[in-house]
Coordinates of C-alpha atoms and ligand atoms in Angstrom, one line a residue:
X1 CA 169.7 -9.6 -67.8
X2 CA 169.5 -7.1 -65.8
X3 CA 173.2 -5.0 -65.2
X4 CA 172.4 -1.7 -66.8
X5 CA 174.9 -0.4 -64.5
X6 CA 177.9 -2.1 -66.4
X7 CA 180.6 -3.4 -64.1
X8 CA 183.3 -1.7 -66.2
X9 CA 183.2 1.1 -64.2
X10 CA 184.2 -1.2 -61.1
X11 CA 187.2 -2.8 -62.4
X12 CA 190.2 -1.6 -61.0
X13 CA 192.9 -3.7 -62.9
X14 CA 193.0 -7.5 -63.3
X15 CA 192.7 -9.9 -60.4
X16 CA 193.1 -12.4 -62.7
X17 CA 195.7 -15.4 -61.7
X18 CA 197.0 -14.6 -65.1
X19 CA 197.3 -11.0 -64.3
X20 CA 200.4 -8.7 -62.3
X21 CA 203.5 -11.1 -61.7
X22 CA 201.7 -14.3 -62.6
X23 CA 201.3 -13.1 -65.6
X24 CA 204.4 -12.8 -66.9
X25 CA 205.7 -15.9 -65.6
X26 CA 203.1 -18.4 -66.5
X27 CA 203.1 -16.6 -70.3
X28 CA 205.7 -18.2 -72.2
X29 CA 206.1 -21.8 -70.4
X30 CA 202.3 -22.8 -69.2
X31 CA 202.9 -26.9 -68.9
X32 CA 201.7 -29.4 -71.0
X33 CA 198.8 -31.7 -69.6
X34 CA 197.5 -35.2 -71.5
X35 CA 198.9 -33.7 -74.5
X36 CA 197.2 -30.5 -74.3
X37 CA 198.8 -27.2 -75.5
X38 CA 197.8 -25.1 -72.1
X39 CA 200.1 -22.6 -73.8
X40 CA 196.8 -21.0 -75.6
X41 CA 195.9 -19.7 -72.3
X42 CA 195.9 -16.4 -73.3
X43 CA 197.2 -15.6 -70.3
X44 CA 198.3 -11.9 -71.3
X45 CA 194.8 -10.8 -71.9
X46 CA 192.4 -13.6 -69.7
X47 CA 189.9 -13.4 -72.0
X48 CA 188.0 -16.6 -73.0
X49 CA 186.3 -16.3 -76.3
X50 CA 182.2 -16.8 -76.2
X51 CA 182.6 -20.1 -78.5
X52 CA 185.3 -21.6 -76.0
X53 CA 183.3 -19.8 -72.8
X54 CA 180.6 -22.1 -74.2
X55 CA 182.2 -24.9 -74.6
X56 CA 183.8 -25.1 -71.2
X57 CA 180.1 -24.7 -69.5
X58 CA 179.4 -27.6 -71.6
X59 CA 182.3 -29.5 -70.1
X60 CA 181.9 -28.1 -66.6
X61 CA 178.5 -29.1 -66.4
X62 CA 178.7 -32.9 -67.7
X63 CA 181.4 -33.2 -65.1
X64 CA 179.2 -32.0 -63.0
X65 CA 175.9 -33.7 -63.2
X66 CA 178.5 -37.0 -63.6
X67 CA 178.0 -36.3 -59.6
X68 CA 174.7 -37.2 -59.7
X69 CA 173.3 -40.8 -58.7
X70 CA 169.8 -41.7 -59.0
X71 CA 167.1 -40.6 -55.9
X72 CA 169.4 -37.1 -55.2
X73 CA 168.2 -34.1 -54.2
X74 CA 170.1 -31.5 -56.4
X75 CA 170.3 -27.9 -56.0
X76 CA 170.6 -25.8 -58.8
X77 CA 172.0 -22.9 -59.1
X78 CA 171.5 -19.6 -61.2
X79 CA 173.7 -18.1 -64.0
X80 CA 174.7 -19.4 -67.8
X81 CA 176.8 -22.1 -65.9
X82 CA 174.3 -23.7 -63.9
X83 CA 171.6 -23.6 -66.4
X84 CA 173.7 -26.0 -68.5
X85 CA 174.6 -27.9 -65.8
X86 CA 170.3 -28.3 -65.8
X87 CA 170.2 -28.6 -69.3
X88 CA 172.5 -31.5 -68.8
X89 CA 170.8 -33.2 -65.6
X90 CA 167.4 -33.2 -67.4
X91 CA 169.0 -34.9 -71.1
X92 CA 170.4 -37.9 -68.5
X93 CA 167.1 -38.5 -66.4
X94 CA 165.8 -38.5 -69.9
X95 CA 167.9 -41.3 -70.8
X96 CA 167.0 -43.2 -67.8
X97 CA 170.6 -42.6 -66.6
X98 CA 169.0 -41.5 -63.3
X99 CA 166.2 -42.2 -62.0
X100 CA 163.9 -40.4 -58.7
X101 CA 166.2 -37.4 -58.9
X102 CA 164.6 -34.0 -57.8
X103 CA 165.6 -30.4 -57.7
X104 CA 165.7 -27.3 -55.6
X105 CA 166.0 -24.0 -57.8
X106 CA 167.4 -21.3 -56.3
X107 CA 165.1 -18.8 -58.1
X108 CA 162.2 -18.1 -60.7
X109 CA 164.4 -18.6 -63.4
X110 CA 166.1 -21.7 -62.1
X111 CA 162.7 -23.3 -61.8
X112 CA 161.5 -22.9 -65.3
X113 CA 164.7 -23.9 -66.7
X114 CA 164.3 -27.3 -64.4
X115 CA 160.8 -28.2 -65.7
X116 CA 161.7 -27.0 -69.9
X117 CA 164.7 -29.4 -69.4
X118 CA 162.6 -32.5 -67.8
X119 CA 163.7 -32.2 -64.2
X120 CA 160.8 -32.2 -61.3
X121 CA 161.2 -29.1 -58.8
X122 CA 160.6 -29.4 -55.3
X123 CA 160.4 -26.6 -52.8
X124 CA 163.3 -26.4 -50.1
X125 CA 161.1 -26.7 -47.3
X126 CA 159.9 -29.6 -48.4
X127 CA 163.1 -31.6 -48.0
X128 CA 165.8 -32.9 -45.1
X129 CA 168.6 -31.9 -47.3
X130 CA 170.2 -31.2 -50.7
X131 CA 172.4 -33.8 -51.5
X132 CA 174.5 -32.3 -53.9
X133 CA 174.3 -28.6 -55.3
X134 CA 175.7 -26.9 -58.7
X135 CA 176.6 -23.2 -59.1
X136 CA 178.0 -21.5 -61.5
X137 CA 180.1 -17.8 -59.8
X138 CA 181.8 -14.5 -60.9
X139 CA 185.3 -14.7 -59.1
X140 CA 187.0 -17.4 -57.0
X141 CA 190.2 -17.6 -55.4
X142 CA 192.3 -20.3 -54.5
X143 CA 191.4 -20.6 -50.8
X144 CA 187.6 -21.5 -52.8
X145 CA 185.8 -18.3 -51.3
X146 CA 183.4 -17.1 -54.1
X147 CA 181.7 -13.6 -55.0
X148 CA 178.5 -14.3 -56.6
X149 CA 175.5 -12.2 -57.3
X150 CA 176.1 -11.1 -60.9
X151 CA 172.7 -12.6 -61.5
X152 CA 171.1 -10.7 -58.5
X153 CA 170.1 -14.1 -56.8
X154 CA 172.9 -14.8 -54.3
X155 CA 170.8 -15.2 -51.1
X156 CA 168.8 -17.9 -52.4
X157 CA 172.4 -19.6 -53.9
X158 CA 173.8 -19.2 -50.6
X159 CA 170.8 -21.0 -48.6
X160 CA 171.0 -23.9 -51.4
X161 CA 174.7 -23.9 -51.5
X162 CA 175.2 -24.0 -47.5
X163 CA 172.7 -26.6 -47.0
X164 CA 174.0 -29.1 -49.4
X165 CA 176.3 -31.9 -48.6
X166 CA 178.2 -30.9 -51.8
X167 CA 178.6 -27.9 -53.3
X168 CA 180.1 -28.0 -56.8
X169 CA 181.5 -24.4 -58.6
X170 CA 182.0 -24.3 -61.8
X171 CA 184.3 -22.4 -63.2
X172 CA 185.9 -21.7 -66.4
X173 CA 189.7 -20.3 -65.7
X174 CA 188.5 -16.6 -66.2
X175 CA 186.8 -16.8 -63.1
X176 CA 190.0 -17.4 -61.2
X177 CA 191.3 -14.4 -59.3
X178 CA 194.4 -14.1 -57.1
X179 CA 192.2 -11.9 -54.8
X180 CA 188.5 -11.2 -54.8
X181 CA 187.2 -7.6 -55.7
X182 CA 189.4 -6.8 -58.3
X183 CA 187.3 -7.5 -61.4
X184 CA 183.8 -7.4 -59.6
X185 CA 181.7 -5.6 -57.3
X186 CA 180.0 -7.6 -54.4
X187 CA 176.5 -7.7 -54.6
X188 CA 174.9 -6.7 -51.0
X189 CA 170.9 -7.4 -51.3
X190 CA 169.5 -5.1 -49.5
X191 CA 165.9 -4.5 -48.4
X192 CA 164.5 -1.3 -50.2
X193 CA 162.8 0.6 -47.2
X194 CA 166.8 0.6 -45.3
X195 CA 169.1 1.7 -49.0
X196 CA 170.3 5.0 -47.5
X197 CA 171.5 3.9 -44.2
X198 CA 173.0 0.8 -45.7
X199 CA 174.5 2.6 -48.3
X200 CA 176.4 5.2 -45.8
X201 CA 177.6 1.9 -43.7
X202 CA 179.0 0.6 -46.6
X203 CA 181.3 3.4 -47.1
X204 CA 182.4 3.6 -43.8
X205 CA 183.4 -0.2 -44.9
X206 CA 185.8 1.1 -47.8
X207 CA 183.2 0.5 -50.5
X208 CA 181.9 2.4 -53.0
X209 CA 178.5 1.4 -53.7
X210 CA 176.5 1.8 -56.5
X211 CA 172.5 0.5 -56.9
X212 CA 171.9 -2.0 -59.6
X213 CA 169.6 -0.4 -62.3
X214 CA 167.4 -2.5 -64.5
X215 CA 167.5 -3.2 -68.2
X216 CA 164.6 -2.2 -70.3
X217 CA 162.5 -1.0 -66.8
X218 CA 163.4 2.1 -65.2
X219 CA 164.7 2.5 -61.7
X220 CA 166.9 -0.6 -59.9
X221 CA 167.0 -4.2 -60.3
X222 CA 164.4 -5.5 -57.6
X223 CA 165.0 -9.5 -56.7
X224 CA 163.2 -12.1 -56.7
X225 CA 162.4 -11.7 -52.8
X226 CA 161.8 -8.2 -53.2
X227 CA 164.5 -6.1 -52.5
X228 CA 167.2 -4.0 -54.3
X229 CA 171.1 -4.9 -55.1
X230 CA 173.9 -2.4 -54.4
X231 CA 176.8 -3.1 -55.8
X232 CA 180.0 -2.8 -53.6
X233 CA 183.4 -2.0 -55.4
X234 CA 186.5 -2.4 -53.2
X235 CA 189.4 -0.7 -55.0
X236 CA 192.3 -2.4 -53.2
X237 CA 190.1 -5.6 -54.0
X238 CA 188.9 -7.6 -51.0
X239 CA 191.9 -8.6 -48.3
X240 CA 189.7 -10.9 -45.8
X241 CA 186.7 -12.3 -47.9
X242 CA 185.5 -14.0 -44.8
X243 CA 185.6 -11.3 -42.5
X244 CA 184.2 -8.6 -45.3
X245 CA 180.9 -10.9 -45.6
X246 CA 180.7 -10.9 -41.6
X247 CA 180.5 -7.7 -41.5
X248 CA 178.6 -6.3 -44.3
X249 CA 176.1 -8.8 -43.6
X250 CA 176.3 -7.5 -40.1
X251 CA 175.1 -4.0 -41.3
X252 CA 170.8 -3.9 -40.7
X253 CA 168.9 -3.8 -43.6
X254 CA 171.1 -5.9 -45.5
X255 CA 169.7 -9.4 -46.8
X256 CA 172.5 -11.4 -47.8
X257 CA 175.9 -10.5 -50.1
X258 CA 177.7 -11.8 -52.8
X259 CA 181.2 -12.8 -50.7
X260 CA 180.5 -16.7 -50.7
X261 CA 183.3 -18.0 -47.8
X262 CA 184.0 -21.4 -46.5
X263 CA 180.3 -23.1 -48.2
X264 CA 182.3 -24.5 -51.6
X265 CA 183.3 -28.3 -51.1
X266 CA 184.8 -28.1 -54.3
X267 CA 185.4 -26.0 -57.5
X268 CA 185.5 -27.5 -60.5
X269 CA 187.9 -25.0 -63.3
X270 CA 187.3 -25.5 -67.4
X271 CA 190.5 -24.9 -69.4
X272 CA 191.2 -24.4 -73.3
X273 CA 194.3 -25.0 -74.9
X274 CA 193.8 -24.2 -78.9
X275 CA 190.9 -26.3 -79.3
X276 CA 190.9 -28.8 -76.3
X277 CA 188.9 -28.5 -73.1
X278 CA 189.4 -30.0 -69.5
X279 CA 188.1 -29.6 -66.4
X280 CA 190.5 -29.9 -63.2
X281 CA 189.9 -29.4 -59.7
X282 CA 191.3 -25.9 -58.4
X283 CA 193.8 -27.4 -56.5
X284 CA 195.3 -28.9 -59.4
X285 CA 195.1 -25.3 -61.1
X286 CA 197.2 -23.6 -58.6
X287 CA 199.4 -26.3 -58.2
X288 CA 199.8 -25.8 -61.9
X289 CA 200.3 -22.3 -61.8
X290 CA 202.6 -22.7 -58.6
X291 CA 205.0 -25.5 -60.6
X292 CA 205.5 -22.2 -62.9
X293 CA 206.0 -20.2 -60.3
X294 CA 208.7 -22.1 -59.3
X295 CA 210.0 -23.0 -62.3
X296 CA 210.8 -19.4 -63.9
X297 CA 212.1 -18.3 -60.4
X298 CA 215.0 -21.2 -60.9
Ligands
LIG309 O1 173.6 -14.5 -59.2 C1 174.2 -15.1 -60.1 C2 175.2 -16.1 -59.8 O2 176.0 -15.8 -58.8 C3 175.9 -16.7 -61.0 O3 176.2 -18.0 -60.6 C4 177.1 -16.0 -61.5 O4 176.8 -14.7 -61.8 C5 177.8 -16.7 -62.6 O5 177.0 -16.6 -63.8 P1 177.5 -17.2 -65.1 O6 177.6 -18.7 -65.0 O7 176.5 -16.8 -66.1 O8 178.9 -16.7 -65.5

């Protein structure tokens, strides 16, 4: 918890898929799936309430770690998401469910939470590969390109996430955006001794960056691998994820930003209808929220 710099002050309107035309069309006739009233959306406000938002990283993360077979290496990400999704890998290797399955955390934090929760840590270095990695994210679109780094720990996501054979999002329907940038800032790590110069490149970029101050320490947020965290807003929101995290990464004395393109093999979305949950695979989101599309156009 470290965001005393509240990302408020970034948001420049609602990227949510719920938000602008969508909106309106998916509000009064959202489809009915297994019986479930998707209607309860909330689709005019996007807001999921903490007992649901709890509830749907609950669901997320048993679909997840249903992923898992026995002798995996799992990575594990960082973030409220991804801690249950731990939470939930350590209660079935405590059953016996799974058996020689080991982790790679992606921080400090992702580490302890592994060995409260029963699951044995080992260091990246010391494996061939991650077989299959969980994260949890701040924004997806529908083409799956991420922004991450609310948590401040987005490089060491990204090396976990990229090396994995799987990489598994979890997202609860909040998190999906028409177009990234519009409800968050993109984290750029940056290392401490280069903030000026990067901060001038990244206005030369169209951001308007901000340095991430601590909570209950004065001065900025300083990472796990040492460094600070700007945060980028993008009023127009972000046209080309891919090409944006080129190039910002591109600028010297940058570590590693929060634009997560092309690494996601799939993104796993929680939904709430009144008081049921699922989980369905993004595609089956949009194709939902296309069918709407469609249907109110007729
Ligand atoms: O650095 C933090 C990570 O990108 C998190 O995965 C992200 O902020 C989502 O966190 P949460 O699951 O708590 O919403």
């Amino acid at each position: 918890m470290q965001a005393a710099v509240s990302f408020k002050q970034f948001v420049t309107g609602g990227g949510s898929l719920f938000d602008s035309n969508v909106k309106r069309q998916v509000k009064c006739c959202y489809p009915k799936r297994k019986g479930m009233t998707i209607s309860m959306l909330q689709p005019s406000t996007n807001v999921v309430a903490p007992e649901a938002r709890d509830a749907l990283k609950r669901a997320l993360a048993k679909k997840a770690v249903g992923l898992v077979k026995s002798g995996m290496v799992v990575g594990l990400g960082t973030g409220s998401t991804a801690s249950v999704a731990t939470e939930e890998l350590g209660k079935l290797i405590k059953q016996r469910k799974l058996k020689d399955v080991v982790a790679v955390g992606a921080n400090y934090q992702s580490r302890v939470l592994a060995r409260q929760f029963g699951v044995k840590t080992v260091d990246l270095n010391d494996v061939n590969q991650i077989d299959i990695a969980f994260d949890g994210v701040d924004e997806v679109d529908i083409n799956k390109n991420l922004l991450k780094g609310g948590g401040a720990a987005h490089t060491m996501q990204k090396v976990l996430d990229s090396a994995a054979k799987e990489c598994i999002i979890l997202a609860d329907q909040s998190k999906v955006v028409l177009q990234l940038g519009t409800t968050f800032p993109v984290p750029v790590e940056v290392l401490p001794a280069a903030i000026s110069p990067v901060l001038r490149k990244l206005v030369t970029l169209g951001g308007v960056p901000e340095i991430r101050s601590a909570l209950r320490k004065d001065g900025p947020v300083i990472t796990d691998l040492g460094n600070m965290i700007v945060d980028v807003s993008f009023p127009n929101g972000i046209e080309n994820p891919a090409e944006l995290e080129k190039y910002i990464n591109l600028i010297p004395g940058v570590v590693e930003n929060g634009i997560v393109s092309g690494i996601a093999t799939s993104v796993l979305v929680g939904i709430q209808g009144g008081d049921d949950i699922e989980v369905i695979d993004l595609a089956d989101f949009v194709k939902i929220i296309n069918s709407q599309k469609e249907t109110t156009s007729a």
